PDB file of C-alpha atoms and ligand atoms in Angstrom:
ATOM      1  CA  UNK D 253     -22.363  15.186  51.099  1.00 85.00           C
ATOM      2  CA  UNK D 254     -26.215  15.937  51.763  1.00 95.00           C
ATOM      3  CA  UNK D 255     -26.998  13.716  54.760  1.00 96.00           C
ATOM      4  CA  UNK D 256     -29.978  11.862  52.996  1.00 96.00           C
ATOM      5  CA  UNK D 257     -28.003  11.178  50.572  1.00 96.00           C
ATOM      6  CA  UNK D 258     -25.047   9.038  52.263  1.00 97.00           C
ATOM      7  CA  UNK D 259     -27.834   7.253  54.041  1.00 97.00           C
ATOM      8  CA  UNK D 260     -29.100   6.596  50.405  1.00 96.00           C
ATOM      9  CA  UNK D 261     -26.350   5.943  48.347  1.00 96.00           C
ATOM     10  CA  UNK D 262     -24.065   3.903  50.994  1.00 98.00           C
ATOM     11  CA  UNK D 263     -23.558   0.590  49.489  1.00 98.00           C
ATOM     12  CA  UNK D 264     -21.557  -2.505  49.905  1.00 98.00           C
ATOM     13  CA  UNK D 265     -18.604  -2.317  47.820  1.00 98.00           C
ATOM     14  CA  UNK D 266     -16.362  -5.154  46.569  1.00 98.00           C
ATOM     15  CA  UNK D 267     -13.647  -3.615  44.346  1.00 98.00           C
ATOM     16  CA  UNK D 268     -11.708  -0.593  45.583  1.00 98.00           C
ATOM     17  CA  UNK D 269      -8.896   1.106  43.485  1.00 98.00           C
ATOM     18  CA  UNK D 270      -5.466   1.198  44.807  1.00 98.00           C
ATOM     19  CA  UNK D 271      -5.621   5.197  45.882  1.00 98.00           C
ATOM     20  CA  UNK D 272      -4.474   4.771  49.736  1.00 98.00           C
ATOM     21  CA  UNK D 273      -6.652   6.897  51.950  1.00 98.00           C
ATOM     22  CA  UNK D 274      -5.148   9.548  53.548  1.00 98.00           C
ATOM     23  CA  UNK D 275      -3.996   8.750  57.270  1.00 98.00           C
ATOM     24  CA  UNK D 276      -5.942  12.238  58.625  1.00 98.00           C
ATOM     25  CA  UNK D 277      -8.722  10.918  57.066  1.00 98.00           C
ATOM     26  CA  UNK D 278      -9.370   7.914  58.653  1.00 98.00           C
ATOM     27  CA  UNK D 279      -8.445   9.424  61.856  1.00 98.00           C
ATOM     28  CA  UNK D 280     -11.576  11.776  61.271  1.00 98.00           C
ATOM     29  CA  UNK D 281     -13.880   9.208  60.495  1.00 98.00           C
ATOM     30  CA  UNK D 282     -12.805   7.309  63.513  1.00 99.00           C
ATOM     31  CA  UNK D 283     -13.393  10.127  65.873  1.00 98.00           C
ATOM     32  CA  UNK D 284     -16.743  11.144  64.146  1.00 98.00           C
ATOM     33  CA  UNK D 285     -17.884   7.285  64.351  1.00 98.00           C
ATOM     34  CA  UNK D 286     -17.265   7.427  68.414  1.00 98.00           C
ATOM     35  CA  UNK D 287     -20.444   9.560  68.363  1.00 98.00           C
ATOM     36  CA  UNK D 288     -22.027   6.692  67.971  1.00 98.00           C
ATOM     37  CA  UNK D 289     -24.698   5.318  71.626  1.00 98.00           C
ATOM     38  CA  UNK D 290     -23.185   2.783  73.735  1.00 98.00           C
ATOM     39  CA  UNK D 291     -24.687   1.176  76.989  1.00 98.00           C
ATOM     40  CA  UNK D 292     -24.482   3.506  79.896  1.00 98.00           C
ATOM     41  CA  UNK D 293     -21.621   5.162  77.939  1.00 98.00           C
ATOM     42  CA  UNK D 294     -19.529   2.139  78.351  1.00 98.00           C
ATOM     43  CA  UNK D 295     -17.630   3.301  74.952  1.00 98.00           C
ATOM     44  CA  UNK D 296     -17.173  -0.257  74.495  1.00 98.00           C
ATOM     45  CA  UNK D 297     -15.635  -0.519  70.901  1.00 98.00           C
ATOM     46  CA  UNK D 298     -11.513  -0.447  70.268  1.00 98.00           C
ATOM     47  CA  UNK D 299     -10.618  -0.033  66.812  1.00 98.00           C
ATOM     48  CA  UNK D 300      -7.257  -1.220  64.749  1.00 97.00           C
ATOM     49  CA  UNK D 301      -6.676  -0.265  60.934  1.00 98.00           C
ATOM     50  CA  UNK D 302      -4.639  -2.309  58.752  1.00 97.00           C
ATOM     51  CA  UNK D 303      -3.296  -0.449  55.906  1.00 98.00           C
ATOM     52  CA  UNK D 304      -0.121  -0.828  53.830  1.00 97.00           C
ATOM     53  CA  UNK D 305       2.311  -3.440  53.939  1.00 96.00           C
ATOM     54  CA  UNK D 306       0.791  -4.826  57.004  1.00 95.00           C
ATOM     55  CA  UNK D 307      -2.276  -5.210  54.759  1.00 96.00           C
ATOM     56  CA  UNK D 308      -0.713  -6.273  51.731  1.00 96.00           C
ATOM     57  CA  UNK D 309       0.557  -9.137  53.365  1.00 94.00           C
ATOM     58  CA  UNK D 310      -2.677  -9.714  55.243  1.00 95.00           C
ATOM     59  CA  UNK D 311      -4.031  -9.805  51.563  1.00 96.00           C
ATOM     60  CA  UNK D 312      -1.609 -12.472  50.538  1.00 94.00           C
ATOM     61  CA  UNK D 313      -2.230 -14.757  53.411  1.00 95.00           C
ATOM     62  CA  UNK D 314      -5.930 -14.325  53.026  1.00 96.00           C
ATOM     63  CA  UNK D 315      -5.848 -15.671  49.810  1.00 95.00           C
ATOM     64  CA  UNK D 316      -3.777 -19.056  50.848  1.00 95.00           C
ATOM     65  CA  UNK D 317      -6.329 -19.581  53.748  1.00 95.00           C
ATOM     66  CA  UNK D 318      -9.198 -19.321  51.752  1.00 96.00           C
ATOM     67  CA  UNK D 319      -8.126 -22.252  49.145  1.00 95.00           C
ATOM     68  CA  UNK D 320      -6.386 -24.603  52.291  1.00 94.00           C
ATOM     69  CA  UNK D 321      -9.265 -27.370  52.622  1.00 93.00           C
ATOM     70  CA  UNK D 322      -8.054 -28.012  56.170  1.00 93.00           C
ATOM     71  CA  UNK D 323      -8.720 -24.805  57.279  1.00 92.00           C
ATOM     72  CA  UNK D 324     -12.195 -23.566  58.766  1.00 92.00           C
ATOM     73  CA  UNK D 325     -13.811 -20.372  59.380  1.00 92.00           C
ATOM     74  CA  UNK D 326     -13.489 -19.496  63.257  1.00 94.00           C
ATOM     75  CA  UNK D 327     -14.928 -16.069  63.701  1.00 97.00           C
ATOM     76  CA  UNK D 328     -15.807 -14.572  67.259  1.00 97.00           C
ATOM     77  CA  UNK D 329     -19.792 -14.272  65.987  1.00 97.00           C
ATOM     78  CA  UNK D 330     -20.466 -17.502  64.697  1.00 96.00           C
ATOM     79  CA  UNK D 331     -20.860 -18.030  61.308  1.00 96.00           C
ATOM     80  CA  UNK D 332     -24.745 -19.426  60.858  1.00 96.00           C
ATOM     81  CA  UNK D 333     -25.422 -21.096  57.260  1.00 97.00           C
ATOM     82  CA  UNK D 334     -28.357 -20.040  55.104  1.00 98.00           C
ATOM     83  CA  UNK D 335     -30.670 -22.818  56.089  1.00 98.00           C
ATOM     84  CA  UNK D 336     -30.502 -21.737  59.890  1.00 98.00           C
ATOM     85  CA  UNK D 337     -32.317 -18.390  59.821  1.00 98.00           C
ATOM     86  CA  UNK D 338     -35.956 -17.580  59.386  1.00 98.00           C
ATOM     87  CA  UNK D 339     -37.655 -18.001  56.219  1.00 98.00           C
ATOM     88  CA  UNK D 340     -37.842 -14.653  55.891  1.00 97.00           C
ATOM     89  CA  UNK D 341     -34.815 -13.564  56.193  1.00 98.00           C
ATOM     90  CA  UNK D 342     -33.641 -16.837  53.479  1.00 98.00           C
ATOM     91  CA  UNK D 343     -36.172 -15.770  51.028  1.00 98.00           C
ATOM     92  CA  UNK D 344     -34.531 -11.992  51.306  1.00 98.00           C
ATOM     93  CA  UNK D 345     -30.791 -13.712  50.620  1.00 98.00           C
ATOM     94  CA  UNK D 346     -32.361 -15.718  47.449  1.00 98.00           C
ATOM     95  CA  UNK D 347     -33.479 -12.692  46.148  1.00 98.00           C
ATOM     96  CA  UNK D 348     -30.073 -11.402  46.661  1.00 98.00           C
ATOM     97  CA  UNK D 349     -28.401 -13.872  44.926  1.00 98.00           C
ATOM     98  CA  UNK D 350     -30.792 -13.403  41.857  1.00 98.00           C
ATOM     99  CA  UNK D 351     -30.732 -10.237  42.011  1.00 98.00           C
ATOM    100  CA  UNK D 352     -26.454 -10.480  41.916  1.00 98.00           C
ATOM    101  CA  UNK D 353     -26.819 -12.908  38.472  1.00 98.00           C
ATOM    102  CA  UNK D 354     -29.629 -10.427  36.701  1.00 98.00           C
ATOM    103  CA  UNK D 355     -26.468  -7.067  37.512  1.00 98.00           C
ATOM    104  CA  UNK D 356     -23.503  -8.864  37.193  1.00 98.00           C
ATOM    105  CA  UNK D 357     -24.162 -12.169  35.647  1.00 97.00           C
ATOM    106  CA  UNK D 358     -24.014 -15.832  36.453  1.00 97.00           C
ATOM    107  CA  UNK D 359     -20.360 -15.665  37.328  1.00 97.00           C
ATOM    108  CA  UNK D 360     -21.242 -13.289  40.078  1.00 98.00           C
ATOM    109  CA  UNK D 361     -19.665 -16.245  42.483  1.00 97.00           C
ATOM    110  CA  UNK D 362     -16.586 -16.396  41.287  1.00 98.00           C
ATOM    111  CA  UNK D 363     -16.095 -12.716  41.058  1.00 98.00           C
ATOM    112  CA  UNK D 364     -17.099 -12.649  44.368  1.00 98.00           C
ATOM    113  CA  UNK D 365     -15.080 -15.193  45.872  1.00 97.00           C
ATOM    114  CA  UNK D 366     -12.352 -14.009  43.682  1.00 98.00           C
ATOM    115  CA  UNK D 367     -11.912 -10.538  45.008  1.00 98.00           C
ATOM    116  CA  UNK D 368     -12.774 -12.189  48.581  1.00 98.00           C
ATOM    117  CA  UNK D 369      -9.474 -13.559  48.549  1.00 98.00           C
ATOM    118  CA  UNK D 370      -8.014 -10.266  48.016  1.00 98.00           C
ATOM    119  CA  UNK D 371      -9.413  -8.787  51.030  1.00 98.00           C
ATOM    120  CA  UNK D 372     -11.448  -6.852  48.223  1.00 98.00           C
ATOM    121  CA  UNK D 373      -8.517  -4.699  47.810  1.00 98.00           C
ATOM    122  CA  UNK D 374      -9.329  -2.756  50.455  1.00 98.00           C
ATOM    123  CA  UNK D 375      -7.016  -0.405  51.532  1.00 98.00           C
ATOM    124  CA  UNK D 376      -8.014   0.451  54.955  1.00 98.00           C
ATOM    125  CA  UNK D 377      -9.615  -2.373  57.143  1.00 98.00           C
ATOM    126  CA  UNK D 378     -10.896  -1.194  60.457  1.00 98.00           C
ATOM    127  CA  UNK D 379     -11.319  -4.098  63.101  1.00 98.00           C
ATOM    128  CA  UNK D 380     -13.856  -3.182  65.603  1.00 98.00           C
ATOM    129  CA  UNK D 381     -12.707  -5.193  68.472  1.00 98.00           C
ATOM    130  CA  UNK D 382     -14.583  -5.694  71.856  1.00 98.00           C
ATOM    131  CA  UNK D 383     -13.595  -7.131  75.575  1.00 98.00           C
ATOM    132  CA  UNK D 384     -13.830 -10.934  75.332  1.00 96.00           C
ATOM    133  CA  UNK D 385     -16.544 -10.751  77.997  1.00 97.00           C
ATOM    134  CA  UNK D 386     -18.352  -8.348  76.284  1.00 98.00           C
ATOM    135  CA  UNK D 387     -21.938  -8.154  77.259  1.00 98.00           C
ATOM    136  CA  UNK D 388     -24.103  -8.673  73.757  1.00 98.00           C
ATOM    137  CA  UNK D 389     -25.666  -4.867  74.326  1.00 98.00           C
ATOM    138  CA  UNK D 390     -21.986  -3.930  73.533  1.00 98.00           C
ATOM    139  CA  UNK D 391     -22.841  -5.790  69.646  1.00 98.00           C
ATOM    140  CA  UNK D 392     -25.550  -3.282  69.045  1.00 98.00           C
ATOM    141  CA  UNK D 393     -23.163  -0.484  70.024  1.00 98.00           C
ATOM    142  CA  UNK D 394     -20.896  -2.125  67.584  1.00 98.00           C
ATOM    143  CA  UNK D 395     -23.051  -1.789  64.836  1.00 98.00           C
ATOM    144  CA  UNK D 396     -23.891   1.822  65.297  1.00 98.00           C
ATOM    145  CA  UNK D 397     -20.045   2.333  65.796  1.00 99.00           C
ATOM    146  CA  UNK D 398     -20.097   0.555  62.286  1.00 98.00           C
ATOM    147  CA  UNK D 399     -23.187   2.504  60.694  1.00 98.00           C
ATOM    148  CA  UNK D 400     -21.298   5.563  61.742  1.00 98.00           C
ATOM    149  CA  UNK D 401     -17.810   4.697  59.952  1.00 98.00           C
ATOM    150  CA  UNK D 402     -19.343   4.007  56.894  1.00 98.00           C
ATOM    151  CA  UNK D 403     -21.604   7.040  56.441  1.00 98.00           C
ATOM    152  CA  UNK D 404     -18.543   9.093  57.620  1.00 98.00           C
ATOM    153  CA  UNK D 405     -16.263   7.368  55.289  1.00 98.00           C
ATOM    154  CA  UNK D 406     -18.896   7.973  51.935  1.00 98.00           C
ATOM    155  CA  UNK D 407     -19.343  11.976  53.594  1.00 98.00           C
ATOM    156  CA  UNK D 408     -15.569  12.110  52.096  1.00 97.00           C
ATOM    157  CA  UNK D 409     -16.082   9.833  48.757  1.00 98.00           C
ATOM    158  CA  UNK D 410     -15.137   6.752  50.540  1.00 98.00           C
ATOM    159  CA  UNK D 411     -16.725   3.780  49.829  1.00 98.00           C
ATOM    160  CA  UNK D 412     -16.592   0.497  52.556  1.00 99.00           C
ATOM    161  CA  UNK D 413     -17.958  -2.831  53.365  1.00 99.00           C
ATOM    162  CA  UNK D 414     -18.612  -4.469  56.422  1.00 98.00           C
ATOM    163  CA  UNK D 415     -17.229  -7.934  56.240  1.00 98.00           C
ATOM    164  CA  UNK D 416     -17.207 -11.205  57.586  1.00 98.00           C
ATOM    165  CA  UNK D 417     -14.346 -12.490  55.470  1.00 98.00           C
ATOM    166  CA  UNK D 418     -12.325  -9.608  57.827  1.00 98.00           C
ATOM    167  CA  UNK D 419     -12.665 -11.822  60.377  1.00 98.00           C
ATOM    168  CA  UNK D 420     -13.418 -15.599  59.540  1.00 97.00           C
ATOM    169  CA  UNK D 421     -10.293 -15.884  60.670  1.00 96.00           C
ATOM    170  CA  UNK D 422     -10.210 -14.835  63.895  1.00 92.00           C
ATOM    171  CA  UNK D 423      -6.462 -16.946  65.048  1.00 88.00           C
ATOM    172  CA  UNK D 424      -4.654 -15.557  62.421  1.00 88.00           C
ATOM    173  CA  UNK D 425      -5.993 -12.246  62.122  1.00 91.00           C
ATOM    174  CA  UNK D 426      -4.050 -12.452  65.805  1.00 86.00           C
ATOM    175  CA  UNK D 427      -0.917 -12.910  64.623  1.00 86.00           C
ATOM    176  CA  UNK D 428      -0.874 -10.305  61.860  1.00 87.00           C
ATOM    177  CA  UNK D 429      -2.230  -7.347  63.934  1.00 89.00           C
ATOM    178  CA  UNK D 430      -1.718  -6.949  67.680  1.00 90.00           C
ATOM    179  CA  UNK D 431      -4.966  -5.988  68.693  1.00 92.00           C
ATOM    180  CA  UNK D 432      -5.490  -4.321  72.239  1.00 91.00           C
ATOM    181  CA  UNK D 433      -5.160  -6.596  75.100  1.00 90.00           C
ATOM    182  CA  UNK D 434      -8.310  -8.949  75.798  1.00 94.00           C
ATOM    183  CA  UNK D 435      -9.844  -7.824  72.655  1.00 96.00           C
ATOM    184  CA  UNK D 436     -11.960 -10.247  70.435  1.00 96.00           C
ATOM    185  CA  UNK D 437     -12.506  -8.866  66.514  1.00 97.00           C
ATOM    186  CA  UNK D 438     -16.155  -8.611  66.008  1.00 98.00           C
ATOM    187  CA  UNK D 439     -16.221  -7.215  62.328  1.00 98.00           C
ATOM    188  CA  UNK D 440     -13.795  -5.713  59.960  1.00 98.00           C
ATOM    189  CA  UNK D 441     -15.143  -2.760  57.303  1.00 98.00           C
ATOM    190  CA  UNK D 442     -13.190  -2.398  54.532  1.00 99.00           C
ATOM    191  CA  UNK D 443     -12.409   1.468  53.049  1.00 99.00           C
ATOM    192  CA  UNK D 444     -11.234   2.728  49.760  1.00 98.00           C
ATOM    193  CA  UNK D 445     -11.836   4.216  46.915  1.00 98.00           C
ATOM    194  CA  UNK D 446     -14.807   2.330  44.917  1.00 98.00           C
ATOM    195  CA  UNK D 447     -13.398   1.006  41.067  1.00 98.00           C
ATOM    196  CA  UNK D 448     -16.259   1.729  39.305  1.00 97.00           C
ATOM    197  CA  UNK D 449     -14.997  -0.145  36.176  1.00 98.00           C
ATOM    198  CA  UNK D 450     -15.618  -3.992  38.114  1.00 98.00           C
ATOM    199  CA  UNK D 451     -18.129  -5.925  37.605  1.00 98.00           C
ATOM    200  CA  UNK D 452     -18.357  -7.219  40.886  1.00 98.00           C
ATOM    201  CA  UNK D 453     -19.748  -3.690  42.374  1.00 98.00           C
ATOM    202  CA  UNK D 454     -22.561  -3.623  39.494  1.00 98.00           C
ATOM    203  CA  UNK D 455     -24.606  -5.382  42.659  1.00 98.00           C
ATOM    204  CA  UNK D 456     -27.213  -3.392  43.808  1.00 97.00           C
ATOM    205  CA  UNK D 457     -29.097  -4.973  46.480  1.00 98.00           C
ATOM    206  CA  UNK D 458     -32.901  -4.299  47.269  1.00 97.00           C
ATOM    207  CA  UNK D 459     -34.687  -3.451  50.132  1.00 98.00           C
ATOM    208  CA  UNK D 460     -38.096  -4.804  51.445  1.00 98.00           C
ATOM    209  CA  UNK D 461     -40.853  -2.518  50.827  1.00 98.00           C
ATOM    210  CA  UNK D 462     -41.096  -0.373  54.244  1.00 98.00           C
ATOM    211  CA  UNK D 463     -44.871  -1.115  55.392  1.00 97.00           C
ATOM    212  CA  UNK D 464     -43.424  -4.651  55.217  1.00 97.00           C
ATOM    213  CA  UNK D 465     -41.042  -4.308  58.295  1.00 98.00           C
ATOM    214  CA  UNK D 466     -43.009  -1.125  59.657  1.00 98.00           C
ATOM    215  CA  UNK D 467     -46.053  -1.288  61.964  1.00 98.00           C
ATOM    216  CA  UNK D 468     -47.427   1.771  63.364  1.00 98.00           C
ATOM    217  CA  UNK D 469     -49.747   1.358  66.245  1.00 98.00           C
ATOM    218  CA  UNK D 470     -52.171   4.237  67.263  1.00 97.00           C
TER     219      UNK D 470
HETATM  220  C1  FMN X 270     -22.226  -8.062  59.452  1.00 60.18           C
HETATM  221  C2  FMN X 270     -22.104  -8.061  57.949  1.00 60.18           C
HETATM  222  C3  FMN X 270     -21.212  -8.946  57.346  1.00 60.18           C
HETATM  223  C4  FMN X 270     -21.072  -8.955  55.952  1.00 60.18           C
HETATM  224  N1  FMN X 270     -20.167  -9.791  55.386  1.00 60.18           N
HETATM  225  C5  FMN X 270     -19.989  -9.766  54.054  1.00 60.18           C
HETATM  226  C6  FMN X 270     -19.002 -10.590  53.463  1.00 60.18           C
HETATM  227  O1  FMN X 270     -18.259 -11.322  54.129  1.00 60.18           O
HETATM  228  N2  FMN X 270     -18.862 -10.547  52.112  1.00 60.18           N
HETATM  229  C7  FMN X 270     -19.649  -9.735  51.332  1.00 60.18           C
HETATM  230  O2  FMN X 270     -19.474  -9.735  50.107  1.00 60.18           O
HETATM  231  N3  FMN X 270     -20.578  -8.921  51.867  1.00 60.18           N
HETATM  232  C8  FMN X 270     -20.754  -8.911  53.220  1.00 60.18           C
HETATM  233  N4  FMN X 270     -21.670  -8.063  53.788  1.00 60.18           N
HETATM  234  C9  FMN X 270     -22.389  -7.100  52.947  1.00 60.18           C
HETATM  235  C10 FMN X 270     -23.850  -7.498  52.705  1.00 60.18           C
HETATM  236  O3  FMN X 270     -23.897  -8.535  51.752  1.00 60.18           O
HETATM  237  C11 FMN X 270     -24.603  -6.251  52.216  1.00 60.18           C
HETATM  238  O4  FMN X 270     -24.584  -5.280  53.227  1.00 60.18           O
HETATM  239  C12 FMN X 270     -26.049  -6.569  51.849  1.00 60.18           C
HETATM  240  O5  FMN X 270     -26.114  -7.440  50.744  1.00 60.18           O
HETATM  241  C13 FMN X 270     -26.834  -5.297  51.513  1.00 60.18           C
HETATM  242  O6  FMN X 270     -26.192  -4.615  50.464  1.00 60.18           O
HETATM  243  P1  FMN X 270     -25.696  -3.103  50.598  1.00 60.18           P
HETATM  244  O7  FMN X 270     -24.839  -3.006  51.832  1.00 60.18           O
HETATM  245  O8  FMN X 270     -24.905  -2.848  49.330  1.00 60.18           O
HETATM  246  O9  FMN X 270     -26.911  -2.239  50.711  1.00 60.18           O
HETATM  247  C14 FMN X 270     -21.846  -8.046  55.159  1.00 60.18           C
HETATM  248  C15 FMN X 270     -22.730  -7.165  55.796  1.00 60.18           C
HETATM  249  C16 FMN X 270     -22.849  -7.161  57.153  1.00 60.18           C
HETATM  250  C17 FMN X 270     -23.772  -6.164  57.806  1.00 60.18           C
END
């Protein structure tokens, strides 16, 4: 694919098919997303796929978590609630959500939630995992690990989403994948096939116009 045009078209994507991905294939994209920067070349990002039965179960447990009142959230990045961050950054998430009821209508919620609990059918998830000490320079090399997978991953017709519900759940995320020793999950990014037929991936979400984050000084 053109490069502009996986920069362009990548979008979140919250219903995938059930077409597995082939097992080259997301060896490729892993080794083409290690291109990525990292501080001093520390390399500091490990990554473990869930895909199968492993994630079929994974999947089923999800679910049960999600709708047990006495369980909480515990992910390695805090989760921050809406309130908490800037105004800007708030009034960019309201138009989100408005812009989620005007493409997919006012159920968009429960659709959402609803294919939440089923991991969003993904049928890869890549955990990006770091050292539990890791210095927070090692996040930014996370996200252009991240960036990269996802842009590789459309460059072959496969869509993804980066995902905190991949790792809300830090504990138990534990004890269904053994991740490499002294590694915390920072973010999963789910891969598969996009179903173009749901609703749910009707959202199309907006960006700022640029001379509104962009200031040139001369
Ligand atoms: C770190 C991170 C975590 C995210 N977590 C979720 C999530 O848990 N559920 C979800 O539906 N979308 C999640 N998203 C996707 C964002 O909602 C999405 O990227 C944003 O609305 C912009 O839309 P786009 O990626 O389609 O351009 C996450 C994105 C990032 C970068």
């Amino acid at each position: 694919m053109e490069f502009q045009k996986v920069l362009a078209e990548r979008r979140a994507t919250r219903a995938f098919t059930d077409q597995p991905i082939a097992l080259d294939d997301l060896q490729q994209i892993v080794q083409l997303a290690q291109q990525a920067p990292s501080w001093v070349n520390s390399q500091p990002v490990r990554v473990t796929i869930a895909t199968g039965d492993t994630l079929a179960k994974m999947r089923r447990q999800h679910a049960q978590l999600n709708h047990n009142q006495e369980v909480h959230s515990h992910s390695v990045i805090p989760y921050r609630p809406k309130n908490e961050w800037d105004s800007a950054a708030q009034a960019n998430m309201d138009d989100w959500f408005e812009g989620n009821i005007e493409q997919v209508g006012i159920d968009w919620r429960q659709l959402s939630t609803a294919a939440a609990d089923q991991l969003y059918n993904a049928q890869a998830i890549v955990y990006l995992t770091l050292p539990k000490n890791y210095s927070e320079w090692s996040l930014i090399d996370t996200g252009a690990f991240s960036q990269n997978i996802m842009s590789a991953a459309l460059d072959r017709g496969i869509a993804s989403i980066p995902a905190f519900e991949f790792v809300k759940y830090a504990d138990a995320l534990r004890t269904n994948i053994q991740l490499p020793d002294g590694q915390v999950p920072i973010v999963g990014i789910g891969l598969g096939y996009a179903d173009q037929a749901a609703a749910i991936n009707k959202i199309h979400a907006n960006r700022m116009p640029v001379d509104e984050v962009l200031t040139i000084l001369k």
